[in-house]
Amino acid sequence: MENVLIVEDEQYMLDLMNIHLADSHIITVAKNGLEALNLIRNHDFDLIILDVMLPSVDGWTICEKIRENYDTPILMLTARSEVSDKVKGLELGADDYLTKPFEFDELKARIKALLRRAKVNKDRQEGKVVYLNGQFIINNMTRQVRLLNQDIDLTEKEFDLLFILANSPQRVFTRNILIDKVWDYEEDLDLRIVDTHIKNIREKFKKISREIKLIETVWGVGYKFNSEEAIKK
Ligand code: CA
């Protein structure tokens, strides 16, 4: 579960947010800016929900202060709906903006979108590709492949092949291109070496799931990673 910090002074609002968010997030509450900044200094939050109307120091100032040192996603809440407020918030480093009163479904959707975006950015930095809502992970840093929470043991070449495909989903790679990328410097390789390796990867996948077919054959051309298959599962 993701750690969410809510910076808000109104108890009624906090109660409502707790009701709607607490079963799918770990909620921490700060009732003013100083408290918020102290908490952020000592904990890792995945998202900050920041009300603009706060006692003593307003949400804009806190947003700016947070951004001096942290890139945690910030969702601003305010009672006003002027466009200039939105622009101000985004310029101070907020990632999104929601005007009170709002529907909690809308709040949840925004939270989800922000967390997803943050995760995609983080994964890219780590050289990790994730599909199937996290049920398929290939991590180029740790050289790990997981499907449905089970590790798959691949040889070095099998891993390289799969990572190239998964990192550019829906792009069709010819056998020649794959050989160039995976077996560089080795000459005179039979194109069928690619087919053999793909076959081995598929067999290892099949031991975990017969339904999930992530590598697709494009007849007469080569192979592609089927991210649509991955997403719809
Ligand atoms: Ca408030």
PDB file of N, CA, C and O in Angstrom, residues 71-105:
ATOM      1  N   ASP A  71      10.687  15.413  -4.636  1.00  0.00           N
ATOM      2  CA  ASP A  71       9.878  15.374  -5.849  1.00  0.00           C
ATOM      3  C   ASP A  71       8.646  14.472  -5.694  1.00  0.00           C
ATOM      4  O   ASP A  71       8.052  14.022  -6.671  1.00  0.00           O
ATOM      5  N   THR A  72       8.251  14.248  -4.453  1.00  0.00           N
ATOM      6  CA  THR A  72       7.024  13.492  -4.178  1.00  0.00           C
ATOM      7  C   THR A  72       5.837  14.144  -4.912  1.00  0.00           C
ATOM      8  O   THR A  72       5.701  15.363  -4.878  1.00  0.00           O
ATOM      9  N   PRO A  73       4.985  13.342  -5.571  1.00  0.00           N
ATOM     10  CA  PRO A  73       3.825  13.945  -6.244  1.00  0.00           C
ATOM     11  C   PRO A  73       2.938  14.715  -5.257  1.00  0.00           C
ATOM     12  O   PRO A  73       2.691  14.246  -4.148  1.00  0.00           O
ATOM     13  N   ILE A  74       2.489  15.890  -5.662  1.00  0.00           N
ATOM     14  CA  ILE A  74       1.627  16.723  -4.812  1.00  0.00           C
ATOM     15  C   ILE A  74       0.300  16.984  -5.518  1.00  0.00           C
ATOM     16  O   ILE A  74       0.275  17.439  -6.669  1.00  0.00           O
ATOM     17  N   LEU A  75      -0.786  16.688  -4.814  1.00  0.00           N
ATOM     18  CA  LEU A  75      -2.126  17.012  -5.299  1.00  0.00           C
ATOM     19  C   LEU A  75      -2.670  18.131  -4.413  1.00  0.00           C
ATOM     20  O   LEU A  75      -2.819  17.960  -3.205  1.00  0.00           O
ATOM     21  N   MET A  76      -2.939  19.291  -5.001  1.00  0.00           N
ATOM     22  CA  MET A  76      -3.414  20.433  -4.218  1.00  0.00           C
ATOM     23  C   MET A  76      -4.939  20.453  -4.158  1.00  0.00           C
ATOM     24  O   MET A  76      -5.597  20.156  -5.145  1.00  0.00           O
ATOM     25  N   LEU A  77      -5.456  20.835  -2.995  1.00  0.00           N
ATOM     26  CA  LEU A  77      -6.901  20.990  -2.831  1.00  0.00           C
ATOM     27  C   LEU A  77      -7.200  22.446  -2.498  1.00  0.00           C
ATOM     28  O   LEU A  77      -6.540  23.041  -1.651  1.00  0.00           O
ATOM     29  N   THR A  78      -8.188  23.013  -3.143  1.00  0.00           N
ATOM     30  CA  THR A  78      -8.549  24.371  -2.783  1.00  0.00           C
ATOM     31  C   THR A  78     -10.041  24.611  -2.947  1.00  0.00           C
ATOM     32  O   THR A  78     -10.727  23.887  -3.650  1.00  0.00           O
ATOM     33  N   ALA A  79     -10.535  25.632  -2.269  1.00  0.00           N
ATOM     34  CA  ALA A  79     -11.952  25.949  -2.349  1.00  0.00           C
ATOM     35  C   ALA A  79     -12.252  26.828  -3.552  1.00  0.00           C
ATOM     36  O   ALA A  79     -13.384  26.955  -3.968  1.00  0.00           O
ATOM     37  N   ARG A  80     -11.233  27.414  -4.107  1.00  0.00           N
ATOM     38  CA  ARG A  80     -11.463  28.304  -5.235  1.00  0.00           C
ATOM     39  C   ARG A  80     -11.226  27.570  -6.549  1.00  0.00           C
ATOM     40  O   ARG A  80     -10.544  26.560  -6.604  1.00  0.00           O
ATOM     41  N   SER A  81     -11.833  28.103  -7.593  1.00  0.00           N
ATOM     42  CA  SER A  81     -11.697  27.376  -8.855  1.00  0.00           C
ATOM     43  C   SER A  81     -11.136  28.250  -9.967  1.00  0.00           C
ATOM     44  O   SER A  81     -11.255  27.935 -11.132  1.00  0.00           O
ATOM     45  N   GLU A  82     -10.514  29.367  -9.593  1.00  0.00           N
ATOM     46  CA  GLU A  82      -9.965  30.224 -10.639  1.00  0.00           C
ATOM     47  C   GLU A  82      -8.800  29.544 -11.348  1.00  0.00           C
ATOM     48  O   GLU A  82      -7.992  28.868 -10.726  1.00  0.00           O
ATOM     49  N   VAL A  83      -8.759  29.781 -12.653  1.00  0.00           N
ATOM     50  CA  VAL A  83      -7.675  29.207 -13.455  1.00  0.00           C
ATOM     51  C   VAL A  83      -6.321  29.680 -12.943  1.00  0.00           C
ATOM     52  O   VAL A  83      -5.363  28.926 -12.899  1.00  0.00           O
ATOM     53  N   SER A  84      -6.262  30.956 -12.497  1.00  0.00           N
ATOM     54  CA  SER A  84      -4.985  31.495 -12.034  1.00  0.00           C
ATOM     55  C   SER A  84      -4.452  30.697 -10.835  1.00  0.00           C
ATOM     56  O   SER A  84      -3.251  30.531 -10.680  1.00  0.00           O
ATOM     57  N   ASP A  85      -5.370  30.197 -10.004  1.00  0.00           N
ATOM     58  CA  ASP A  85      -4.958  29.367  -8.871  1.00  0.00           C
ATOM     59  C   ASP A  85      -4.317  28.074  -9.344  1.00  0.00           C
ATOM     60  O   ASP A  85      -3.329  27.614  -8.792  1.00  0.00           O
ATOM     61  N   LYS A  86      -4.925  27.516 -10.358  1.00  0.00           N
ATOM     62  CA  LYS A  86      -4.409  26.271 -10.899  1.00  0.00           C
ATOM     63  C   LYS A  86      -3.006  26.470 -11.450  1.00  0.00           C
ATOM     64  O   LYS A  86      -2.081  25.710 -11.158  1.00  0.00           O
ATOM     65  N   VAL A  87      -2.873  27.560 -12.226  1.00  0.00           N
ATOM     66  CA  VAL A  87      -1.572  27.866 -12.814  1.00  0.00           C
ATOM     67  C   VAL A  87      -0.534  28.079 -11.719  1.00  0.00           C
ATOM     68  O   VAL A  87       0.566  27.543 -11.759  1.00  0.00           O
ATOM     69  N   LYS A  88      -0.935  28.843 -10.686  1.00  0.00           N
ATOM     70  CA  LYS A  88      -0.031  29.127  -9.569  1.00  0.00           C
ATOM     71  C   LYS A  88       0.457  27.827  -8.924  1.00  0.00           C
ATOM     72  O   LYS A  88       1.645  27.637  -8.694  1.00  0.00           O
ATOM     73  N   GLY A  89      -0.503  26.936  -8.655  1.00  0.00           N
ATOM     74  CA  GLY A  89      -0.159  25.662  -8.020  1.00  0.00           C
ATOM     75  C   GLY A  89       0.812  24.859  -8.861  1.00  0.00           C
ATOM     76  O   GLY A  89       1.802  24.330  -8.360  1.00  0.00           O
ATOM     77  N   LEU A  90       0.531  24.788 -10.146  1.00  0.00           N
ATOM     78  CA  LEU A  90       1.382  23.981 -11.015  1.00  0.00           C
ATOM     79  C   LEU A  90       2.763  24.618 -11.158  1.00  0.00           C
ATOM     80  O   LEU A  90       3.771  23.923 -11.227  1.00  0.00           O
ATOM     81  N   GLU A  91       2.792  25.960 -11.152  1.00  0.00           N
ATOM     82  CA  GLU A  91       4.090  26.632 -11.259  1.00  0.00           C
ATOM     83  C   GLU A  91       4.924  26.446 -10.000  1.00  0.00           C
ATOM     84  O   GLU A  91       6.148  26.438 -10.042  1.00  0.00           O
ATOM     85  N   LEU A  92       4.255  26.311  -8.877  1.00  0.00           N
ATOM     86  CA  LEU A  92       4.990  26.103  -7.621  1.00  0.00           C
ATOM     87  C   LEU A  92       5.413  24.647  -7.468  1.00  0.00           C
ATOM     88  O   LEU A  92       6.055  24.282  -6.494  1.00  0.00           O
ATOM     89  N   GLY A  93       5.022  23.808  -8.416  1.00  0.00           N
ATOM     90  CA  GLY A  93       5.499  22.431  -8.393  1.00  0.00           C
ATOM     91  C   GLY A  93       4.468  21.385  -8.046  1.00  0.00           C
ATOM     92  O   GLY A  93       4.797  20.219  -7.899  1.00  0.00           O
ATOM     93  N   ALA A  94       3.189  21.790  -7.928  1.00  0.00           N
ATOM     94  CA  ALA A  94       2.149  20.784  -7.694  1.00  0.00           C
ATOM     95  C   ALA A  94       1.973  19.956  -8.961  1.00  0.00           C
ATOM     96  O   ALA A  94       2.198  20.445 -10.060  1.00  0.00           O
ATOM     97  N   ASP A  95       1.592  18.690  -8.804  1.00  0.00           N
ATOM     98  CA  ASP A  95       1.425  17.821  -9.970  1.00  0.00           C
ATOM     99  C   ASP A  95      -0.007  17.826 -10.484  1.00  0.00           C
ATOM    100  O   ASP A  95      -0.255  17.586 -11.648  1.00  0.00           O
ATOM    101  N   ASP A  96      -0.943  18.081  -9.577  1.00  0.00           N
ATOM    102  CA  ASP A  96      -2.338  18.132  -9.992  1.00  0.00           C
ATOM    103  C   ASP A  96      -3.107  18.977  -8.994  1.00  0.00           C
ATOM    104  O   ASP A  96      -2.571  19.382  -7.956  1.00  0.00           O
ATOM    105  N   TYR A  97      -4.370  19.210  -9.263  1.00  0.00           N
ATOM    106  CA  TYR A  97      -5.142  20.228  -8.592  1.00  0.00           C
ATOM    107  C   TYR A  97      -6.589  19.805  -8.557  1.00  0.00           C
ATOM    108  O   TYR A  97      -7.128  19.326  -9.561  1.00  0.00           O
ATOM    109  N   LEU A  98      -7.223  19.894  -7.415  1.00  0.00           N
ATOM    110  CA  LEU A  98      -8.631  19.520  -7.327  1.00  0.00           C
ATOM    111  C   LEU A  98      -9.363  20.586  -6.508  1.00  0.00           C
ATOM    112  O   LEU A  98      -8.894  21.003  -5.449  1.00  0.00           O
ATOM    113  N   THR A  99     -10.512  21.044  -7.031  1.00  0.00           N
ATOM    114  CA  THR A  99     -11.254  22.122  -6.384  1.00  0.00           C
ATOM    115  C   THR A  99     -12.322  21.552  -5.458  1.00  0.00           C
ATOM    116  O   THR A  99     -13.058  20.651  -5.841  1.00  0.00           O
ATOM    117  N   LYS A 100     -12.387  22.083  -4.241  1.00  0.00           N
ATOM    118  CA  LYS A 100     -13.443  21.695  -3.306  1.00  0.00           C
ATOM    119  C   LYS A 100     -14.742  22.407  -3.663  1.00  0.00           C
ATOM    120  O   LYS A 100     -14.682  23.576  -4.049  1.00  0.00           O
ATOM    121  N   PRO A 101     -15.896  21.815  -3.539  1.00  0.00           N
ATOM    122  CA  PRO A 101     -16.077  20.412  -3.142  1.00  0.00           C
ATOM    123  C   PRO A 101     -15.861  19.483  -4.327  1.00  0.00           C
ATOM    124  O   PRO A 101     -16.078  19.869  -5.466  1.00  0.00           O
ATOM    125  N   PHE A 102     -15.393  18.272  -4.039  1.00  0.00           N
ATOM    126  CA  PHE A 102     -15.137  17.327  -5.132  1.00  0.00           C
ATOM    127  C   PHE A 102     -15.775  15.989  -4.795  1.00  0.00           C
ATOM    128  O   PHE A 102     -16.131  15.729  -3.644  1.00  0.00           O
ATOM    129  N   GLU A 103     -15.941  15.179  -5.794  1.00  0.00           N
ATOM    130  CA  GLU A 103     -16.443  13.813  -5.594  1.00  0.00           C
ATOM    131  C   GLU A 103     -15.261  12.950  -5.167  1.00  0.00           C
ATOM    132  O   GLU A 103     -14.163  13.092  -5.706  1.00  0.00           O
ATOM    133  N   PHE A 104     -15.474  12.046  -4.241  1.00  0.00           N
ATOM    134  CA  PHE A 104     -14.366  11.214  -3.788  1.00  0.00           C
ATOM    135  C   PHE A 104     -13.885  10.244  -4.856  1.00  0.00           C
ATOM    136  O   PHE A 104     -12.719   9.856  -4.875  1.00  0.00           O
ATOM    137  N   ASP A 105     -14.781   9.876  -5.758  1.00  0.00           N
ATOM    138  CA  ASP A 105     -14.344   9.054  -6.891  1.00  0.00           C
ATOM    139  C   ASP A 105     -13.326   9.793  -7.745  1.00  0.00           C
ATOM    140  O   ASP A 105     -12.370   9.215  -8.244  1.00  0.00           O
TER     141      ASP A 105
END
